JSON list of C-alpha atoms in Angstrom, two decimals:
[
{"chain": "E", "resi": 1, "resn": "LYS", "atom": "CA", "xyz": [0.00, 0.00, 0.00]},
{"chain": "E", "resi": 2, "resn": "ASN", "atom": "CA", "xyz": [1.31, 3.41, -0.93]},
{"chain": "E", "resi": 3, "resn": "GLN", "atom": "CA", "xyz": [2.34, 5.36, 2.13]},
{"chain": "E", "resi": 4, "resn": "VAL", "atom": "CA", "xyz": [1.52, 8.67, 0.43]},
{"chain": "E", "resi": 5, "resn": "GLU", "atom": "CA", "xyz": [-2.04, 9.17, -0.80]},
{"chain": "E", "resi": 6, "resn": "GLN", "atom": "CA", "xyz": [-3.08, 12.20, -2.83]},
{"chain": "E", "resi": 7, "resn": "SER", "atom": "CA", "xyz": [-6.54, 13.48, -3.60]},
{"chain": "E", "resi": 8, "resn": "PRO", "atom": "CA", "xyz": [-8.27, 14.22, -5.78]},
{"chain": "E", "resi": 9, "resn": "GLN", "atom": "CA", "xyz": [-6.75, 12.15, -8.57]},
{"chain": "E", "resi": 10, "resn": "SER", "atom": "CA", "xyz": [-7.60, 14.92, -11.01]},
{"chain": "E", "resi": 11, "resn": "LEU", "atom": "CA", "xyz": [-9.49, 18.18, -11.13]},
{"chain": "E", "resi": 12, "resn": "ILE", "atom": "CA", "xyz": [-10.53, 20.83, -13.61]},
{"chain": "E", "resi": 13, "resn": "ILE", "atom": "CA", "xyz": [-10.71, 24.48, -12.59]},
{"chain": "E", "resi": 14, "resn": "LEU", "atom": "CA", "xyz": [-11.44, 27.74, -14.33]},
{"chain": "E", "resi": 15, "resn": "GLU", "atom": "CA", "xyz": [-8.65, 30.19, -14.88]},
{"chain": "E", "resi": 16, "resn": "GLY", "atom": "CA", "xyz": [-8.47, 32.65, -12.02]},
{"chain": "E", "resi": 17, "resn": "LYS", "atom": "CA", "xyz": [-10.03, 30.33, -9.46]},
{"chain": "E", "resi": 18, "resn": "ASN", "atom": "CA", "xyz": [-8.33, 28.80, -6.42]},
{"chain": "E", "resi": 19, "resn": "CYS", "atom": "CA", "xyz": [-7.91, 25.12, -5.65]},
{"chain": "E", "resi": 20, "resn": "THR", "atom": "CA", "xyz": [-6.51, 22.90, -2.90]},
{"chain": "E", "resi": 21, "resn": "LEU", "atom": "CA", "xyz": [-4.80, 19.55, -3.29]},
{"chain": "E", "resi": 22, "resn": "GLN", "atom": "CA", "xyz": [-4.51, 17.06, -0.44]},
{"chain": "E", "resi": 23, "resn": "CYS", "atom": "CA", "xyz": [-1.74, 14.71, 0.66]},
{"chain": "E", "resi": 24, "resn": "ASN", "atom": "CA", "xyz": [-2.07, 12.17, 3.48]},
{"chain": "E", "resi": 25, "resn": "TYR", "atom": "CA", "xyz": [0.89, 10.07, 4.52]},
{"chain": "E", "resi": 26, "resn": "THR", "atom": "CA", "xyz": [1.76, 7.24, 6.87]},
{"chain": "E", "resi": 27, "resn": "VAL", "atom": "CA", "xyz": [5.52, 7.41, 6.38]},
{"chain": "E", "resi": 28, "resn": "SER", "atom": "CA", "xyz": [7.47, 7.16, 9.61]},
{"chain": "E", "resi": 29, "resn": "PRO", "atom": "CA", "xyz": [9.83, 8.50, 10.74]},
{"chain": "E", "resi": 30, "resn": "PHE", "atom": "CA", "xyz": [9.12, 11.79, 9.05]},
{"chain": "E", "resi": 31, "resn": "SER", "atom": "CA", "xyz": [11.80, 14.29, 8.07]},
{"chain": "E", "resi": 32, "resn": "ASN", "atom": "CA", "xyz": [10.35, 16.59, 5.45]},
{"chain": "E", "resi": 33, "resn": "LEU", "atom": "CA", "xyz": [7.60, 16.87, 2.89]},
{"chain": "E", "resi": 34, "resn": "ARG", "atom": "CA", "xyz": [8.06, 18.15, -0.65]},
{"chain": "E", "resi": 35, "resn": "TRP", "atom": "CA", "xyz": [5.67, 19.26, -3.33]},
{"chain": "E", "resi": 36, "resn": "TYR", "atom": "CA", "xyz": [6.71, 18.99, -6.96]},
{"chain": "E", "resi": 37, "resn": "LYS", "atom": "CA", "xyz": [5.11, 20.28, -10.15]},
{"chain": "E", "resi": 38, "resn": "GLN", "atom": "CA", "xyz": [5.43, 18.10, -13.22]},
{"chain": "E", "resi": 39, "resn": "ASP", "atom": "CA", "xyz": [4.47, 19.54, -16.60]},
{"chain": "E", "resi": 40, "resn": "THR", "atom": "CA", "xyz": [3.44, 17.07, -19.27]},
{"chain": "E", "resi": 41, "resn": "GLY", "atom": "CA", "xyz": [6.51, 15.47, -20.83]},
{"chain": "E", "resi": 42, "resn": "ARG", "atom": "CA", "xyz": [8.90, 17.03, -18.32]},
{"chain": "E", "resi": 43, "resn": "GLY", "atom": "CA", "xyz": [10.61, 16.02, -15.11]},
{"chain": "E", "resi": 44, "resn": "PRO", "atom": "CA", "xyz": [9.29, 17.09, -11.68]},
{"chain": "E", "resi": 45, "resn": "VAL", "atom": "CA", "xyz": [10.35, 20.50, -10.40]},
{"chain": "E", "resi": 46, "resn": "SER", "atom": "CA", "xyz": [10.45, 21.35, -6.71]},
{"chain": "E", "resi": 47, "resn": "LEU", "atom": "CA", "xyz": [7.87, 23.84, -5.37]},
{"chain": "E", "resi": 48, "resn": "THR", "atom": "CA", "xyz": [8.30, 23.65, -1.60]},
{"chain": "E", "resi": 49, "resn": "ILE", "atom": "CA", "xyz": [10.15, 21.70, 1.09]},
{"chain": "E", "resi": 50, "resn": "MET", "atom": "CA", "xyz": [8.77, 21.68, 4.64]},
{"chain": "E", "resi": 51, "resn": "THR", "atom": "CA", "xyz": [10.17, 20.17, 7.82]},
{"chain": "E", "resi": 52, "resn": "PHE", "atom": "CA", "xyz": [7.95, 18.85, 10.60]},
{"chain": "E", "resi": 53, "resn": "SER", "atom": "CA", "xyz": [8.28, 22.13, 12.50]},
{"chain": "E", "resi": 54, "resn": "GLU", "atom": "CA", "xyz": [6.91, 24.25, 9.64]},
{"chain": "E", "resi": 55, "resn": "ASN", "atom": "CA", "xyz": [3.17, 24.77, 9.21]},
{"chain": "E", "resi": 56, "resn": "THR", "atom": "CA", "xyz": [3.14, 26.70, 5.99]},
{"chain": "E", "resi": 57, "resn": "LYS", "atom": "CA", "xyz": [5.45, 27.69, 3.14]},
{"chain": "E", "resi": 58, "resn": "SER", "atom": "CA", "xyz": [4.76, 29.74, 0.05]},
{"chain": "E", "resi": 59, "resn": "ASN", "atom": "CA", "xyz": [6.28, 29.91, -3.40]},
{"chain": "E", "resi": 60, "resn": "GLY", "atom": "CA", "xyz": [4.52, 32.63, -5.36]},
{"chain": "E", "resi": 61, "resn": "ARG", "atom": "CA", "xyz": [0.90, 31.59, -5.86]},
{"chain": "E", "resi": 62, "resn": "TYR", "atom": "CA", "xyz": [1.58, 28.16, -4.32]},
{"chain": "E", "resi": 63, "resn": "THR", "atom": "CA", "xyz": [1.12, 27.71, -0.57]},
{"chain": "E", "resi": 64, "resn": "ALA", "atom": "CA", "xyz": [1.79, 24.42, 1.16]},
{"chain": "E", "resi": 65, "resn": "THR", "atom": "CA", "xyz": [0.56, 23.58, 4.65]},
{"chain": "E", "resi": 66, "resn": "LEU", "atom": "CA", "xyz": [1.62, 20.76, 6.91]},
{"chain": "E", "resi": 67, "resn": "ASP", "atom": "CA", "xyz": [0.04, 19.17, 9.97]},
{"chain": "E", "resi": 68, "resn": "ALA", "atom": "CA", "xyz": [2.61, 16.66, 11.21]},
{"chain": "E", "resi": 69, "resn": "ASP", "atom": "CA", "xyz": [0.27, 15.49, 13.99]},
{"chain": "E", "resi": 70, "resn": "THR", "atom": "CA", "xyz": [-2.44, 14.34, 11.58]},
{"chain": "E", "resi": 71, "resn": "LYS", "atom": "CA", "xyz": [0.08, 13.57, 8.81]},
{"chain": "E", "resi": 72, "resn": "GLN", "atom": "CA", "xyz": [-1.68, 15.75, 6.30]},
{"chain": "E", "resi": 73, "resn": "SER", "atom": "CA", "xyz": [-0.47, 18.34, 3.86]},
{"chain": "E", "resi": 74, "resn": "SER", "atom": "CA", "xyz": [-2.20, 20.52, 1.33]},
{"chain": "E", "resi": 75, "resn": "LEU", "atom": "CA", "xyz": [-1.11, 22.60, -1.64]},
{"chain": "E", "resi": 76, "resn": "HIS", "atom": "CA", "xyz": [-3.20, 25.68, -2.37]},
{"chain": "E", "resi": 77, "resn": "ILE", "atom": "CA", "xyz": [-3.03, 27.34, -5.78]},
{"chain": "E", "resi": 78, "resn": "THR", "atom": "CA", "xyz": [-4.24, 30.93, -5.80]},
{"chain": "E", "resi": 79, "resn": "ALA", "atom": "CA", "xyz": [-5.64, 32.70, -8.88]},
{"chain": "E", "resi": 80, "resn": "SER", "atom": "CA", "xyz": [-4.86, 29.79, -11.18]},
{"chain": "E", "resi": 81, "resn": "GLN", "atom": "CA", "xyz": [-3.27, 30.36, -14.56]},
{"chain": "E", "resi": 82, "resn": "LEU", "atom": "CA", "xyz": [-3.23, 28.18, -17.66]},
{"chain": "E", "resi": 83, "resn": "SER", "atom": "CA", "xyz": [0.43, 27.43, -16.93]},
{"chain": "E", "resi": 84, "resn": "ASP", "atom": "CA", "xyz": [-0.61, 25.76, -13.67]},
{"chain": "E", "resi": 85, "resn": "SER", "atom": "CA", "xyz": [-1.97, 22.82, -15.68]},
{"chain": "E", "resi": 86, "resn": "ALA", "atom": "CA", "xyz": [0.30, 20.00, -14.53]},
{"chain": "E", "resi": 87, "resn": "SER", "atom": "CA", "xyz": [0.59, 17.06, -12.17]},
{"chain": "E", "resi": 88, "resn": "TYR", "atom": "CA", "xyz": [1.40, 17.94, -8.56]},
{"chain": "E", "resi": 89, "resn": "ILE", "atom": "CA", "xyz": [3.31, 15.33, -6.61]},
{"chain": "E", "resi": 90, "resn": "CYS", "atom": "CA", "xyz": [3.65, 15.03, -2.84]},
{"chain": "E", "resi": 91, "resn": "VAL", "atom": "CA", "xyz": [6.87, 13.41, -1.59]},
{"chain": "E", "resi": 92, "resn": "VAL", "atom": "CA", "xyz": [7.62, 12.42, 1.99]},
{"chain": "E", "resi": 93, "resn": "THR", "atom": "CA", "xyz": [11.11, 11.63, 3.21]},
{"chain": "E", "resi": 94, "resn": "THR", "atom": "CA", "xyz": [12.37, 9.85, 6.28]},
{"chain": "E", "resi": 95, "resn": "GLY", "atom": "CA", "xyz": [15.65, 11.74, 6.21]},
{"chain": "E", "resi": 96, "resn": "ALA", "atom": "CA", "xyz": [17.66, 8.55, 6.52]},
{"chain": "E", "resi": 97, "resn": "SER", "atom": "CA", "xyz": [18.59, 8.24, 2.88]},
{"chain": "E", "resi": 98, "resn": "TRP", "atom": "CA", "xyz": [17.67, 9.61, -0.49]},
{"chain": "E", "resi": 99, "resn": "GLY", "atom": "CA", "xyz": [16.58, 6.08, -1.26]},
{"chain": "E", "resi": 100, "resn": "LYS", "atom": "CA", "xyz": [13.77, 6.35, 1.27]},
{"chain": "E", "resi": 101, "resn": "LEU", "atom": "CA", "xyz": [11.65, 8.94, -0.51]},
{"chain": "E", "resi": 102, "resn": "GLN", "atom": "CA", "xyz": [7.97, 8.02, -0.83]},
{"chain": "E", "resi": 103, "resn": "PHE", "atom": "CA", "xyz": [6.17, 9.51, -3.81]},
{"chain": "E", "resi": 104, "resn": "GLY", "atom": "CA", "xyz": [2.47, 10.06, -4.14]},
{"chain": "E", "resi": 105, "resn": "ALA", "atom": "CA", "xyz": [0.81, 9.25, -7.47]},
{"chain": "E", "resi": 106, "resn": "GLY", "atom": "CA", "xyz": [0.06, 12.92, -8.09]},
{"chain": "E", "resi": 107, "resn": "THR", "atom": "CA", "xyz": [-2.99, 15.10, -8.72]},
{"chain": "E", "resi": 108, "resn": "GLN", "atom": "CA", "xyz": [-3.57, 16.11, -12.34]},
{"chain": "E", "resi": 109, "resn": "VAL", "atom": "CA", "xyz": [-4.76, 19.72, -12.53]},
{"chain": "E", "resi": 110, "resn": "VAL", "atom": "CA", "xyz": [-6.28, 21.16, -15.70]},
{"chain": "E", "resi": 111, "resn": "VAL", "atom": "CA", "xyz": [-6.90, 24.90, -15.83]},
{"chain": "E", "resi": 112, "resn": "THR", "atom": "CA", "xyz": [-9.39, 25.94, -18.50]},
{"chain": "E", "resi": 113, "resn": "PRO", "atom": "CA", "xyz": [-9.94, 29.43, -19.92]},
{"chain": "N", "resi": 1, "resn": "ASN", "atom": "CA", "xyz": [24.52, 24.89, -16.37]},
{"chain": "N", "resi": 2, "resn": "ALA", "atom": "CA", "xyz": [22.58, 22.33, -18.39]},
{"chain": "N", "resi": 3, "resn": "GLY", "atom": "CA", "xyz": [21.38, 20.65, -15.18]},
{"chain": "N", "resi": 4, "resn": "VAL", "atom": "CA", "xyz": [20.40, 17.01, -15.63]},
{"chain": "N", "resi": 5, "resn": "THR", "atom": "CA", "xyz": [20.29, 15.74, -19.20]},
{"chain": "N", "resi": 6, "resn": "GLN", "atom": "CA", "xyz": [18.93, 12.44, -20.48]},
{"chain": "N", "resi": 7, "resn": "THR", "atom": "CA", "xyz": [19.17, 10.71, -23.84]},
{"chain": "N", "resi": 8, "resn": "PRO", "atom": "CA", "xyz": [17.33, 9.51, -25.78]},
{"chain": "N", "resi": 9, "resn": "LYS", "atom": "CA", "xyz": [13.96, 11.23, -25.26]},
{"chain": "N", "resi": 10, "resn": "PHE", "atom": "CA", "xyz": [12.06, 8.37, -26.86]},
{"chain": "N", "resi": 11, "resn": "GLN", "atom": "CA", "xyz": [12.98, 4.75, -27.56]},
{"chain": "N", "resi": 12, "resn": "VAL", "atom": "CA", "xyz": [11.16, 1.69, -28.88]},
{"chain": "N", "resi": 13, "resn": "LEU", "atom": "CA", "xyz": [12.67, -1.73, -28.23]},
{"chain": "N", "resi": 14, "resn": "LYS", "atom": "CA", "xyz": [11.69, -5.24, -29.08]},
{"chain": "N", "resi": 15, "resn": "THR", "atom": "CA", "xyz": [11.44, -7.82, -26.31]},
{"chain": "N", "resi": 16, "resn": "GLY", "atom": "CA", "xyz": [14.88, -9.20, -25.51]},
{"chain": "N", "resi": 17, "resn": "GLN", "atom": "CA", "xyz": [16.87, -6.27, -26.83]},
{"chain": "N", "resi": 18, "resn": "SER", "atom": "CA", "xyz": [19.28, -4.41, -24.59]},
{"chain": "N", "resi": 19, "resn": "MET", "atom": "CA", "xyz": [20.02, -0.71, -24.41]},
{"chain": "N", "resi": 20, "resn": "THR", "atom": "CA", "xyz": [21.51, 2.00, -22.22]},
{"chain": "N", "resi": 21, "resn": "LEU", "atom": "CA", "xyz": [19.72, 5.14, -21.08]},
{"chain": "N", "resi": 22, "resn": "GLN", "atom": "CA", "xyz": [22.16, 7.98, -20.60]},
{"chain": "N", "resi": 23, "resn": "CYS", "atom": "CA", "xyz": [22.10, 10.51, -17.75]},
{"chain": "N", "resi": 24, "resn": "ALA", "atom": "CA", "xyz": [24.54, 13.32, -17.07]},
{"chain": "N", "resi": 25, "resn": "GLN", "atom": "CA", "xyz": [24.66, 16.26, -14.68]},
{"chain": "N", "resi": 26, "resn": "ASP", "atom": "CA", "xyz": [27.00, 19.25, -14.55]},
{"chain": "N", "resi": 27, "resn": "MET", "atom": "CA", "xyz": [26.27, 20.42, -11.00]},
{"chain": "N", "resi": 28, "resn": "ASN", "atom": "CA", "xyz": [28.95, 18.28, -9.33]},
{"chain": "N", "resi": 29, "resn": "HIS", "atom": "CA", "xyz": [26.28, 16.39, -7.41]},
{"chain": "N", "resi": 30, "resn": "GLU", "atom": "CA", "xyz": [27.39, 13.28, -5.60]},
{"chain": "N", "resi": 31, "resn": "TYR", "atom": "CA", "xyz": [23.98, 11.64, -5.43]},
{"chain": "N", "resi": 32, "resn": "MET", "atom": "CA", "xyz": [22.30, 10.38, -8.60]},
{"chain": "N", "resi": 33, "resn": "SER", "atom": "CA", "xyz": [19.33, 8.09, -9.07]},
{"chain": "N", "resi": 34, "resn": "TRP", "atom": "CA", "xyz": [17.03, 6.47, -11.60]},
{"chain": "N", "resi": 35, "resn": "TYR", "atom": "CA", "xyz": [13.25, 6.32, -11.25]},
{"chain": "N", "resi": 36, "resn": "ARG", "atom": "CA", "xyz": [10.49, 4.90, -13.35]},
{"chain": "N", "resi": 37, "resn": "GLN", "atom": "CA", "xyz": [7.05, 6.48, -13.57]},
{"chain": "N", "resi": 38, "resn": "ASP", "atom": "CA", "xyz": [4.01, 4.45, -14.50]},
{"chain": "N", "resi": 39, "resn": "PRO", "atom": "CA", "xyz": [0.40, 5.68, -14.89]},
{"chain": "N", "resi": 40, "resn": "GLY", "atom": "CA", "xyz": [-1.43, 5.96, -11.58]},
{"chain": "N", "resi": 41, "resn": "MET", "atom": "CA", "xyz": [1.68, 5.24, -9.54]},
{"chain": "N", "resi": 42, "resn": "GLY", "atom": "CA", "xyz": [4.27, 7.37, -7.83]},
{"chain": "N", "resi": 43, "resn": "LEU", "atom": "CA", "xyz": [7.85, 7.43, -9.01]},
{"chain": "N", "resi": 44, "resn": "ARG", "atom": "CA", "xyz": [9.70, 4.30, -7.98]},
{"chain": "N", "resi": 45, "resn": "LEU", "atom": "CA", "xyz": [13.41, 4.14, -7.34]},
{"chain": "N", "resi": 46, "resn": "ILE", "atom": "CA", "xyz": [15.38, 1.68, -9.50]},
{"chain": "N", "resi": 47, "resn": "HIS", "atom": "CA", "xyz": [19.02, 2.28, -8.54]},
{"chain": "N", "resi": 48, "resn": "TYR", "atom": "CA", "xyz": [20.98, 5.06, -6.94]},
{"chain": "N", "resi": 49, "resn": "SER", "atom": "CA", "xyz": [24.55, 6.15, -6.36]},
{"chain": "N", "resi": 50, "resn": "VAL", "atom": "CA", "xyz": [26.11, 8.26, -3.59]},
{"chain": "N", "resi": 51, "resn": "GLY", "atom": "CA", "xyz": [29.33, 8.82, -5.49]},
{"chain": "N", "resi": 52, "resn": "ALA", "atom": "CA", "xyz": [31.64, 7.51, -8.19]},
{"chain": "N", "resi": 53, "resn": "GLY", "atom": "CA", "xyz": [32.14, 3.78, -7.82]},
{"chain": "N", "resi": 54, "resn": "ILE", "atom": "CA", "xyz": [29.24, 3.36, -5.35]},
{"chain": "N", "resi": 55, "resn": "THR", "atom": "CA", "xyz": [25.81, 2.12, -6.39]},
{"chain": "N", "resi": 56, "resn": "ASP", "atom": "CA", "xyz": [22.90, 0.46, -4.63]},
{"chain": "N", "resi": 57, "resn": "GLN", "atom": "CA", "xyz": [19.52, -1.00, -5.42]},
{"chain": "N", "resi": 58, "resn": "GLY", "atom": "CA", "xyz": [16.25, 0.80, -4.98]},
{"chain": "N", "resi": 59, "resn": "GLU", "atom": "CA", "xyz": [12.71, -0.50, -4.83]},
{"chain": "N", "resi": 60, "resn": "VAL", "atom": "CA", "xyz": [12.50, -2.07, -8.33]},
{"chain": "N", "resi": 61, "resn": "PRO", "atom": "CA", "xyz": [16.03, -3.04, -9.50]},
{"chain": "N", "resi": 62, "resn": "ASN", "atom": "CA", "xyz": [15.31, -6.29, -11.35]},
{"chain": "N", "resi": 63, "resn": "GLY", "atom": "CA", "xyz": [16.20, -6.19, -15.03]},
{"chain": "N", "resi": 64, "resn": "TYR", "atom": "CA", "xyz": [18.36, -3.07, -14.71]},
{"chain": "N", "resi": 65, "resn": "ASN", "atom": "CA", "xyz": [22.08, -2.47, -14.17]},
{"chain": "N", "resi": 66, "resn": "VAL", "atom": "CA", "xyz": [23.97, 0.72, -13.33]},
{"chain": "N", "resi": 67, "resn": "SER", "atom": "CA", "xyz": [27.55, 1.84, -12.91]},
{"chain": "N", "resi": 68, "resn": "ARG", "atom": "CA", "xyz": [29.08, 5.15, -11.83]},
{"chain": "N", "resi": 69, "resn": "SER", "atom": "CA", "xyz": [32.58, 5.64, -13.17]},
{"chain": "N", "resi": 70, "resn": "THR", "atom": "CA", "xyz": [32.47, 9.45, -13.00]},
{"chain": "N", "resi": 71, "resn": "THR", "atom": "CA", "xyz": [30.64, 12.04, -10.90]},
{"chain": "N", "resi": 72, "resn": "GLU", "atom": "CA", "xyz": [28.87, 13.38, -14.00]},
{"chain": "N", "resi": 73, "resn": "ASP", "atom": "CA", "xyz": [27.45, 10.24, -15.61]},
{"chain": "N", "resi": 74, "resn": "PHE", "atom": "CA", "xyz": [25.06, 7.55, -14.40]},
{"chain": "N", "resi": 75, "resn": "PRO", "atom": "CA", "xyz": [23.87, 5.26, -17.22]},
{"chain": "N", "resi": 76, "resn": "LEU", "atom": "CA", "xyz": [21.03, 2.77, -16.79]},
{"chain": "N", "resi": 77, "resn": "ARG", "atom": "CA", "xyz": [21.27, -0.48, -18.71]},
{"chain": "N", "resi": 78, "resn": "LEU", "atom": "CA", "xyz": [18.33, -2.69, -19.62]},
{"chain": "N", "resi": 79, "resn": "LEU", "atom": "CA", "xyz": [19.74, -6.17, -19.97]},
{"chain": "N", "resi": 80, "resn": "SER", "atom": "CA", "xyz": [16.91, -7.91, -21.84]},
{"chain": "N", "resi": 81, "resn": "ALA", "atom": "CA", "xyz": [13.93, -5.63, -22.38]},
{"chain": "N", "resi": 82, "resn": "ALA", "atom": "CA", "xyz": [10.47, -6.85, -21.41]},
{"chain": "N", "resi": 83, "resn": "PRO", "atom": "CA", "xyz": [7.04, -5.24, -22.02]},
{"chain": "N", "resi": 84, "resn": "SER", "atom": "CA", "xyz": [6.78, -4.66, -18.25]},
{"chain": "N", "resi": 85, "resn": "GLN", "atom": "CA", "xyz": [9.64, -2.19, -18.60]},
{"chain": "N", "resi": 86, "resn": "THR", "atom": "CA", "xyz": [7.55, 0.10, -20.77]},
{"chain": "N", "resi": 87, "resn": "SER", "atom": "CA", "xyz": [7.61, 3.29, -18.74]},
{"chain": "N", "resi": 88, "resn": "VAL", "atom": "CA", "xyz": [8.98, 6.80, -18.44]},
{"chain": "N", "resi": 89, "resn": "TYR", "atom": "CA", "xyz": [12.42, 6.89, -16.86]},
{"chain": "N", "resi": 90, "resn": "PHE", "atom": "CA", "xyz": [13.75, 9.84, -14.90]},
{"chain": "N", "resi": 91, "resn": "CYS", "atom": "CA", "xyz": [17.24, 10.50, -13.71]},
{"chain": "N", "resi": 92, "resn": "ALA", "atom": "CA", "xyz": [17.76, 12.80, -10.73]},
{"chain": "N", "resi": 93, "resn": "SER", "atom": "CA", "xyz": [20.69, 14.29, -8.86]},
{"chain": "N", "resi": 94, "resn": "SER", "atom": "CA", "xyz": [21.36, 16.10, -5.61]},
{"chain": "N", "resi": 95, "resn": "TYR", "atom": "CA", "xyz": [24.10, 17.06, -3.24]},
{"chain": "N", "resi": 96, "resn": "SER", "atom": "CA", "xyz": [24.93, 14.18, -0.99]},
{"chain": "N", "resi": 97, "resn": "GLY", "atom": "CA", "xyz": [24.01, 13.80, 2.63]},
{"chain": "N", "resi": 98, "resn": "THR", "atom": "CA", "xyz": [20.47, 12.63, 3.16]},
{"chain": "N", "resi": 99, "resn": "SER", "atom": "CA", "xyz": [17.02, 13.71, 2.08]},
{"chain": "N", "resi": 100, "resn": "GLY", "atom": "CA", "xyz": [16.70, 15.24, 5.53]},
{"chain": "N", "resi": 101, "resn": "ASP", "atom": "CA", "xyz": [19.31, 17.84, 4.65]},
{"chain": "N", "resi": 102, "resn": "LEU", "atom": "CA", "xyz": [16.75, 19.75, 2.57]},
{"chain": "N", "resi": 103, "resn": "TYR", "atom": "CA", "xyz": [18.86, 19.66, -0.55]},
{"chain": "N", "resi": 104, "resn": "GLU", "atom": "CA", "xyz": [16.95, 20.08, -3.77]},
{"chain": "N", "resi": 105, "resn": "GLN", "atom": "CA", "xyz": [16.65, 17.05, -6.02]},
{"chain": "N", "resi": 106, "resn": "TYR", "atom": "CA", "xyz": [16.85, 17.92, -9.70]},
{"chain": "N", "resi": 107, "resn": "PHE", "atom": "CA", "xyz": [15.19, 15.74, -12.30]},
{"chain": "N", "resi": 108, "resn": "GLY", "atom": "CA", "xyz": [16.03, 15.27, -15.96]},
{"chain": "N", "resi": 109, "resn": "PRO", "atom": "CA", "xyz": [13.42, 15.57, -18.73]},
{"chain": "N", "resi": 110, "resn": "GLY", "atom": "CA", "xyz": [12.80, 11.82, -18.90]},
{"chain": "N", "resi": 111, "resn": "THR", "atom": "CA", "xyz": [13.10, 9.02, -21.45]},
{"chain": "N", "resi": 112, "resn": "ARG", "atom": "CA", "xyz": [9.87, 7.44, -22.71]},
{"chain": "N", "resi": 113, "resn": "LEU", "atom": "CA", "xyz": [10.55, 3.76, -23.39]},
{"chain": "N", "resi": 114, "resn": "THR", "atom": "CA", "xyz": [8.21, 1.35, -25.16]},
{"chain": "N", "resi": 115, "resn": "VAL", "atom": "CA", "xyz": [8.96, -2.37, -25.31]},
{"chain": "N", "resi": 116, "resn": "THR", "atom": "CA", "xyz": [6.96, -4.36, -27.85]}
]
C-alpha cells in the first residue's frame, strides 16, 4: 500500500479560481515533505520543502501547509493560470537516505480558460 | 549549467533487446538516481549512487544495471527488455548527505521507453 495518498486524482478548474490539493501520509519516521510540479513530458520541479516544524510555506501563488500530527499536507493554488496545468506530486522523506523517498501518485490539474 | 540531461527522449525496443539510457549532470552532485514512472503510480526508485564507484539498489532493481565511473554520468542499462519495462524513466541528482538535509533534487526531462 502506498504510504503517500493524494486526492483528488484529477481536477478541472477555471482560470483565475483557487484550488486545494490534499496529501495524506503514513511514512514514519518523518523528516520533510516536498511538493513537486510536473508539466506534461517534463521532469518534476520542486515547489516547496517543509520540515515537521513548519506549518506553511509559500512559493509565489503556491502555498503548502503541513500538519505533522495528523500527517496531512495541502497545496493551495491561488488565482490559477493556464500554466498551472500540470501534475502535482507530494513526496515524503524519512531523512535517513535519499533512497527512502515516498512519492504520491500525483494530482492532475487542468486549468481551462 | 545544463542541469540534468537524459538521452534519448524516446525509444522503442523489441522484447529481448538491450540498451543504455544515458544521464549526465553538470552540478557536481554526488547523489544520482534512476526512477520509473508508470500511470497511476508514484515514481519508484530503480538504482541510486552516492558517489563515483558506489551504487545500490532501490525498490524495483530487477532487469536493470547501473555503474558510476564518473561524478557526472550515471547510465542505466536494460539487460533484456520486457514489455513490463515500458515506462517513463527519470534520472535525478542532488548534493549528498540525506534527504533530511533539505537539498533540492533535480530531475532530468525523462526518457519514454516502449517495449513491444
